[in-house]
Amino acid sequence: MDYGKLSYAIEGSPPQTIMLRPGVTTLGSAPENDVVLDAQGVSPYHTRLICTADDCWVMDLDSAEGTFLNQVRLRPLARYPLRDGDILRIGPYFVRYSGGSKSDDDLGGLLKGIVKEIAPHRKQQVLPPEVAARLSRVGAPPTRSVRRLPARQLRGSGGPPRIPFVGLYRDGMSSYIQYLPPCYQDDPFMGRFLMIFEAILDPLERMLDEIHRYFDPQLAPERMLPWLASWVDLVLNEKWPLERRRALVAAAAELYRWRGTRHGLSEYIRIYTGITPTIIEADPQSASNGAPALPPHVFQVILEVPDADSIERELVEAIIETQKPAHTGYILEIRTLEPAPVPVEQ
């Protein structure tokens, strides 16, 4: 079945033609579009075509420069029917819609044909006052300032700030109007009536869009951290700084895999102190080399920090007790890191 075709061109480049398919066809400068119009004045996602077995519709996706149908700017997010031979202007591009199965082999003259069709519309036309006033409002920015309705403040303050409603009202019409049948999309009362529901639902919808951030230990509210820690069987110590508690919850699953090992203990201490410790295990060969030998099943943890008083020894010992093998002992030594000597200029 033939759904028509689009022929598009820009001055200085050869025209191109694509066959339309059922469903949605998008036009814009982003490479993800079905038709990429890479030029200044074309928004990333500029225009959408919707083709069915009976009709084809065009919708401007709230683009910066707007979409023009036969030299009339379309109202954003509203559907308009396309007829055979209609001309769209998208930035510097001219696009002709051809319906049915007619062929157009003269692609070389497409741009001249489009300009010739558009030229009469550029002349000043004398229109009845009521028609001129209506056309001047189509696609124009609102004459009053953008209305912003505050979101409903729900109970509880443990989460991020409530997202305010920042929907833009164009010509007093709610953006929800685009989801109604075309016969209702120009009804001013229906556009204002839908503002009630948009003002209530829009903040809730956008909060749901961001709900995954509540489950990210690095972004979740502080009051939710103990709950997230319970997912990985952790009980957080409130003496830990907030940033380190977040890092511990984020790394908990990986730490469980290394529990009871040298690497797991070293990583756990690093998360709390920010310093990677030195861990020395019992080695019979060290005694033969003259170094003091550790007793069997005993290891030594050496932590060199800029300020030894800033580290709570009890917390480090509690970490070692929970992460070491049950049959081993340990010796903890916290040293103050000596500052590096400053070279003397000769």
Short mmCIF file of C-alpha atoms in Angstrom, two decimals:
data_model
loop_
_atom_site.label_atom_id
_atom_site.label_comp_id
_atom_site.label_asym_id
_atom_site.label_seq_id
_atom_site.Cartn_x
_atom_site.Cartn_y
_atom_site.Cartn_z
CA MET A 1 0.00 0.00 0.00
CA ASP A 2 1.29 3.47 -0.94
CA TYR A 3 1.36 5.99 1.92
CA GLY A 4 2.84 8.81 -0.17
CA LYS A 5 6.30 10.29 -0.19
CA LEU A 6 8.32 13.31 0.92
CA SER A 7 10.59 15.30 -1.39
CA TYR A 8 12.86 17.74 0.42
CA ALA A 9 15.57 20.13 -0.64
CA ILE A 10 17.70 23.02 0.50
CA GLU A 11 19.23 25.65 -1.72
CA GLY A 12 22.62 24.53 -2.99
CA SER A 13 22.09 20.78 -2.50
CA PRO A 14 20.36 18.14 -4.63
CA PRO A 15 16.76 17.21 -3.70
CA GLN A 16 16.02 13.88 -2.05
CA THR A 17 12.90 11.73 -1.86
CA ILE A 18 11.77 9.09 0.65
CA MET A 19 8.72 6.85 0.64
CA LEU A 20 6.54 7.15 3.72
CA ARG A 21 5.64 4.13 5.78
CA PRO A 22 2.73 3.54 8.16
CA GLY A 23 3.25 4.93 11.63
CA VAL A 24 5.53 7.75 12.72
CA THR A 25 8.26 9.47 10.70
CA THR A 26 10.39 12.08 12.47
CA LEU A 27 12.34 14.94 10.92
CA GLY A 28 15.09 16.91 12.63
CA SER A 29 18.81 17.49 12.94
CA ALA A 30 19.49 14.62 15.38
CA PRO A 31 20.91 11.47 13.72
CA GLU A 32 18.19 9.32 15.34
CA ASN A 33 15.49 10.86 13.10
CA ASP A 34 14.07 9.03 10.10
CA VAL A 35 14.84 12.10 7.96
CA VAL A 36 17.94 14.00 9.08
CA LEU A 37 17.86 17.71 8.18
CA ASP A 38 21.26 18.91 9.32
CA ALA A 39 21.13 22.68 9.05
CA GLN A 40 20.97 25.75 11.24
CA GLY A 41 17.43 26.50 12.32
CA VAL A 42 16.40 22.84 12.51
CA SER A 43 15.77 21.52 16.03
CA PRO A 44 17.08 18.06 17.03
CA TYR A 45 13.51 16.70 16.92
CA HIS A 46 11.61 19.22 14.82
CA THR A 47 8.57 17.65 13.15
CA ARG A 48 6.62 14.38 13.23
CA LEU A 49 4.52 12.81 10.47
CA ILE A 50 1.84 10.26 11.35
CA CYS A 51 0.61 8.10 8.48
CA THR A 52 -2.40 5.79 8.59
CA ALA A 53 -4.28 3.88 5.93
CA ASP A 54 -6.60 6.86 5.44
CA ASP A 55 -4.69 10.05 6.20
CA CYS A 56 -1.31 11.59 6.93
CA TRP A 57 -0.85 14.19 9.68
CA VAL A 58 1.95 16.61 10.58
CA MET A 59 2.86 17.81 14.08
CA ASP A 60 5.44 20.38 15.16
CA LEU A 61 7.40 19.06 18.18
CA ASP A 62 7.65 22.45 19.90
CA SER A 63 10.67 23.38 17.77
CA ALA A 64 12.51 26.65 18.24
CA GLU A 65 11.96 27.99 14.71
CA GLY A 66 8.58 26.34 14.15
CA THR A 67 7.11 24.31 11.28
CA PHE A 68 5.24 26.07 8.48
CA LEU A 69 2.51 24.41 6.41
CA ASN A 70 1.85 26.38 3.22
CA GLN A 71 3.42 29.45 4.89
CA VAL A 72 1.25 29.21 8.04
CA ARG A 73 3.06 28.39 11.26
CA LEU A 74 1.70 25.34 13.03
CA ARG A 75 0.73 25.39 16.67
CA PRO A 76 3.20 23.15 18.58
CA LEU A 77 2.11 19.65 19.56
CA ALA A 78 -1.10 19.83 17.49
CA ARG A 79 -1.89 17.57 14.52
CA TYR A 80 -2.73 18.99 11.10
CA PRO A 81 -3.86 16.93 8.08
CA LEU A 82 -1.64 16.84 5.00
CA ARG A 83 -3.01 17.04 1.48
CA ASP A 84 -1.35 16.12 -1.78
CA GLY A 85 1.05 18.90 -2.80
CA ASP A 86 1.28 20.57 0.62
CA ILE A 87 4.56 22.38 1.29
CA LEU A 88 6.32 22.27 4.67
CA ARG A 89 9.12 24.61 5.66
CA ILE A 90 11.50 23.32 8.34
CA GLY A 91 14.32 25.76 8.92
CA PRO A 92 15.95 26.31 5.50
CA TYR A 93 14.44 23.10 4.11
CA PHE A 94 11.34 22.92 1.91
CA VAL A 95 9.46 19.63 2.04
CA ARG A 96 6.69 18.60 -0.39
CA TYR A 97 4.19 15.90 0.54
CA SER A 98 2.89 13.82 -2.35
CA GLY A 99 0.01 11.48 -1.62
CA GLY A 100 -1.19 8.50 -3.63
CA SER A 101 0.94 6.74 -6.21
CA LYS A 102 1.87 9.66 -8.47
CA SER A 103 5.49 9.68 -9.56
CA ASP A 104 7.75 12.70 -9.56
CA ASP A 105 10.83 12.03 -11.63
CA ASP A 106 11.82 15.69 -12.03
CA LEU A 107 13.77 15.91 -8.77
CA GLY A 108 16.21 18.37 -10.29
CA GLY A 109 13.44 20.98 -10.57
CA LEU A 110 11.95 20.30 -7.15
CA LEU A 111 13.51 23.24 -5.36
CA LYS A 112 12.56 25.67 -8.12
CA GLY A 113 9.02 24.30 -8.08
CA ILE A 114 8.74 24.73 -4.33
CA VAL A 115 10.07 28.27 -4.39
CA LYS A 116 7.67 29.09 -7.23
CA GLU A 117 4.76 27.72 -5.19
CA ILE A 118 5.84 29.57 -2.07
CA ALA A 119 6.54 32.93 -3.71
CA PRO A 120 2.89 34.07 -4.07
CA HIS A 121 2.33 33.47 -0.37
CA ARG A 122 5.14 35.84 0.51
CA LYS A 123 3.25 38.81 -0.96
CA GLN A 124 1.17 40.90 1.37
CA GLN A 125 -2.36 39.53 1.36
CA VAL A 126 -5.49 41.40 2.32
CA LEU A 127 -7.43 39.26 4.75
CA PRO A 128 -10.56 39.90 6.79
CA PRO A 129 -9.63 41.30 10.24
CA GLU A 130 -10.91 38.28 12.16
CA VAL A 131 -8.92 35.89 9.92
CA ALA A 132 -5.75 37.97 10.17
CA ALA A 133 -6.05 38.10 13.96
CA ARG A 134 -6.48 34.33 14.17
CA LEU A 135 -3.49 33.63 11.90
CA SER A 136 -1.30 36.03 13.88
CA ARG A 137 -1.90 33.98 17.03
CA VAL A 138 -0.99 30.65 15.43
CA GLY A 139 2.41 29.61 16.75
CA ALA A 140 3.08 32.99 18.33
CA PRO A 141 4.43 33.14 21.88
CA PRO A 142 1.89 34.01 24.57
CA THR A 143 1.37 37.72 25.12
CA ARG A 144 1.34 37.28 28.87
CA SER A 145 4.10 35.84 31.00
CA VAL A 146 4.38 32.07 31.25
CA ARG A 147 2.14 30.74 33.97
CA ARG A 148 3.72 28.53 36.57
CA LEU A 149 1.53 26.70 39.02
CA PRO A 150 3.19 25.43 42.22
CA ALA A 151 3.16 21.70 42.83
CA ARG A 152 1.09 20.33 45.67
CA GLN A 153 3.27 19.92 48.74
CA LEU A 154 2.83 16.34 49.86
CA ARG A 155 3.44 15.24 53.42
CA GLY A 156 6.93 14.22 54.39
CA SER A 157 10.23 16.02 53.82
CA GLY A 158 12.68 13.14 53.54
CA GLY A 159 12.92 13.18 49.74
CA PRO A 160 14.24 15.64 47.20
CA PRO A 161 12.36 18.93 46.68
CA ARG A 162 9.02 18.57 44.97
CA ILE A 163 9.21 19.30 41.27
CA PRO A 164 7.17 22.40 40.37
CA PHE A 165 4.87 22.44 37.40
CA VAL A 166 6.62 24.28 34.59
CA GLY A 167 4.27 23.46 31.72
CA LEU A 168 4.11 26.18 29.09
CA TYR A 169 0.66 27.35 28.11
CA ARG A 170 0.47 28.43 24.49
CA ASP A 171 -2.60 30.45 23.57
CA GLY A 172 -4.19 29.29 26.81
CA MET A 173 -4.12 25.63 25.73
CA SER A 174 -2.88 22.65 27.74
CA SER A 175 -0.33 20.38 26.08
CA TYR A 176 -2.71 17.47 26.81
CA ILE A 177 -4.91 18.73 23.96
CA GLN A 178 -2.67 16.90 21.48
CA TYR A 179 -3.99 13.54 22.72
CA LEU A 180 -7.60 14.34 21.84
CA PRO A 181 -9.19 13.77 18.43
CA PRO A 182 -8.37 16.57 15.96
CA CYS A 183 -11.90 17.99 16.12
CA TYR A 184 -11.28 18.98 19.78
CA GLN A 185 -7.74 20.32 19.42
CA ASP A 186 -8.84 23.86 18.49
CA ASP A 187 -11.45 24.13 21.25
CA PRO A 188 -10.29 26.89 23.68
CA PHE A 189 -12.53 25.66 26.48
CA MET A 190 -11.17 22.11 26.24
CA GLY A 191 -7.60 23.45 26.23
CA ARG A 192 -8.22 25.46 29.42
CA PHE A 193 -10.16 22.63 31.05
CA LEU A 194 -7.26 20.20 30.59
CA MET A 195 -4.92 22.63 32.40
CA ILE A 196 -6.51 21.50 35.67
CA PHE A 197 -5.38 17.91 35.17
CA GLU A 198 -1.98 18.85 33.73
CA ALA A 199 -1.16 21.06 36.71
CA ILE A 200 -1.87 18.14 39.08
CA LEU A 201 -0.39 15.25 37.11
CA ASP A 202 2.67 16.84 35.52
CA PRO A 203 4.72 17.18 38.77
CA LEU A 204 3.80 13.62 39.78
CA GLU A 205 4.75 12.22 36.39
CA ARG A 206 8.14 13.92 36.46
CA MET A 207 8.78 12.73 40.01
CA LEU A 208 8.12 9.18 38.83
CA ASP A 209 10.53 9.75 35.95
CA GLU A 210 13.25 10.48 38.54
CA ILE A 211 12.31 7.80 41.10
CA HIS A 212 15.36 5.70 40.22
CA ARG A 213 17.51 8.35 41.90
CA TYR A 214 15.99 7.39 45.27
CA PHE A 215 17.68 3.99 44.93
CA ASP A 216 21.14 5.36 44.09
CA PRO A 217 23.24 5.48 47.31
CA GLN A 218 25.10 8.53 46.01
CA LEU A 219 21.89 10.53 45.40
CA ALA A 220 19.28 9.16 47.80
CA PRO A 221 18.15 11.33 50.75
CA GLU A 222 20.15 10.72 53.90
CA ARG A 223 17.11 9.32 55.72
CA MET A 224 16.79 6.58 53.10
CA LEU A 225 20.37 5.31 53.46
CA PRO A 226 19.63 2.92 56.39
CA TRP A 227 16.77 1.44 54.37
CA LEU A 228 19.00 0.95 51.32
CA ALA A 229 21.68 -0.54 53.59
CA SER A 230 19.19 -3.11 54.86
CA TRP A 231 18.88 -4.41 51.29
CA VAL A 232 22.48 -5.63 51.55
CA ASP A 233 22.30 -6.60 55.24
CA LEU A 234 24.28 -3.61 56.49
CA VAL A 235 23.80 -1.61 59.69
CA LEU A 236 25.36 1.80 59.16
CA ASN A 237 27.37 3.47 61.90
CA GLU A 238 26.08 7.01 62.31
CA LYS A 239 29.57 8.14 63.35
CA TRP A 240 30.76 7.66 59.79
CA PRO A 241 30.70 10.77 57.57
CA LEU A 242 27.75 10.82 55.18
CA GLU A 243 29.90 10.52 52.03
CA ARG A 244 31.63 7.40 53.36
CA ARG A 245 28.34 5.79 54.36
CA ARG A 246 27.11 6.32 50.83
CA ALA A 247 30.29 4.78 49.41
CA LEU A 248 29.94 1.77 51.74
CA VAL A 249 26.37 1.04 50.64
CA ALA A 250 27.37 1.37 46.98
CA ALA A 251 30.30 -1.05 47.41
CA ALA A 252 28.60 -3.49 49.82
CA ALA A 253 27.83 -6.21 47.26
CA GLU A 254 31.42 -6.23 46.00
CA LEU A 255 32.82 -6.25 49.54
CA TYR A 256 30.78 -9.35 50.39
CA ARG A 257 32.55 -11.21 47.60
CA TRP A 258 35.93 -10.40 49.14
CA ARG A 259 35.00 -10.83 52.80
CA GLY A 260 37.69 -12.60 54.83
CA THR A 261 40.44 -11.75 52.33
CA ARG A 262 43.27 -9.26 52.35
CA HIS A 263 41.73 -7.28 49.47
CA GLY A 264 38.30 -7.08 51.13
CA LEU A 265 39.74 -5.80 54.42
CA SER A 266 41.96 -3.26 52.65
CA GLU A 267 39.05 -1.92 50.57
CA TYR A 268 36.75 -1.65 53.60
CA ILE A 269 39.34 0.38 55.54
CA ARG A 270 39.99 2.55 52.48
CA ILE A 271 36.32 3.46 52.21
CA TYR A 272 36.26 4.63 55.83
CA THR A 273 39.63 6.41 56.02
CA GLY A 274 40.33 7.29 52.40
CA ILE A 275 43.78 5.67 52.84
CA THR A 276 44.79 2.23 51.56
CA PRO A 277 46.40 0.38 54.50
CA THR A 278 49.47 -1.85 54.44
CA ILE A 279 48.66 -5.40 55.54
CA ILE A 280 51.51 -7.72 56.53
CA GLU A 281 50.76 -11.40 56.98
CA ALA A 282 52.77 -14.01 58.88
CA ASP A 283 55.63 -15.28 56.69
CA PRO A 284 58.20 -17.80 58.00
CA GLN A 285 60.74 -16.56 55.48
CA SER A 286 60.73 -13.06 56.99
CA ALA A 287 62.17 -14.46 60.25
CA SER A 288 65.03 -16.11 58.37
CA ASN A 289 65.88 -12.74 56.83
CA GLY A 290 66.23 -11.09 60.25
CA ALA A 291 62.87 -9.31 60.26
CA PRO A 292 60.65 -9.75 63.33
CA ALA A 293 58.27 -12.59 62.64
CA LEU A 294 54.56 -12.41 63.36
CA PRO A 295 52.97 -15.23 65.34
CA PRO A 296 51.07 -17.81 63.30
CA HIS A 297 47.62 -16.72 62.16
CA VAL A 298 48.33 -13.09 63.04
CA PHE A 299 48.55 -10.21 60.58
CA GLN A 300 49.52 -6.56 60.98
CA VAL A 301 47.58 -3.56 59.66
CA ILE A 302 49.60 -0.35 59.23
CA LEU A 303 47.62 2.79 58.51
CA GLU A 304 49.61 5.91 57.66
CA VAL A 305 47.46 9.04 57.78
CA PRO A 306 48.24 12.78 57.83
CA ASP A 307 46.58 13.19 61.24
CA ALA A 308 46.33 10.13 63.47
CA ASP A 309 43.88 11.93 65.81
CA SER A 310 41.32 12.19 63.00
CA ILE A 311 40.94 8.39 62.86
CA GLU A 312 38.84 6.65 65.50
CA ARG A 313 40.78 3.55 66.43
CA GLU A 314 37.67 1.81 67.74
CA LEU A 315 35.95 2.08 64.34
CA VAL A 316 38.97 0.68 62.50
CA GLU A 317 39.17 -2.20 64.96
CA ALA A 318 35.45 -2.88 64.51
CA ILE A 319 35.99 -3.06 60.73
CA ILE A 320 38.85 -5.51 61.12
CA GLU A 321 36.86 -7.69 63.53
CA THR A 322 33.99 -8.03 61.06
CA GLN A 323 36.15 -8.62 57.98
CA LYS A 324 39.01 -10.86 59.20
CA PRO A 325 38.87 -14.65 59.25
CA ALA A 326 37.50 -15.88 62.59
CA HIS A 327 40.64 -17.88 63.54
CA THR A 328 43.11 -15.00 63.05
CA GLY A 329 44.40 -12.22 65.25
CA TYR A 330 45.73 -8.83 64.24
CA ILE A 331 47.96 -5.94 65.27
CA LEU A 332 46.77 -2.45 64.35
CA GLU A 333 49.27 0.39 64.04
CA ILE A 334 48.16 3.92 63.13
CA ARG A 335 51.03 6.18 62.16
CA THR A 336 51.22 9.86 61.39
CA LEU A 337 52.50 10.35 57.87
CA GLU A 338 55.64 12.43 57.83
CA PRO A 339 55.45 15.37 55.40
CA ALA A 340 57.71 15.16 52.39
CA PRO A 341 60.87 17.25 52.73
CA VAL A 342 60.93 20.49 50.77
CA PRO A 343 63.92 20.58 48.37
CA VAL A 344 66.35 23.39 49.06
CA GLU A 345 67.28 25.51 46.10
CA GLN A 346 70.98 25.80 45.49
#
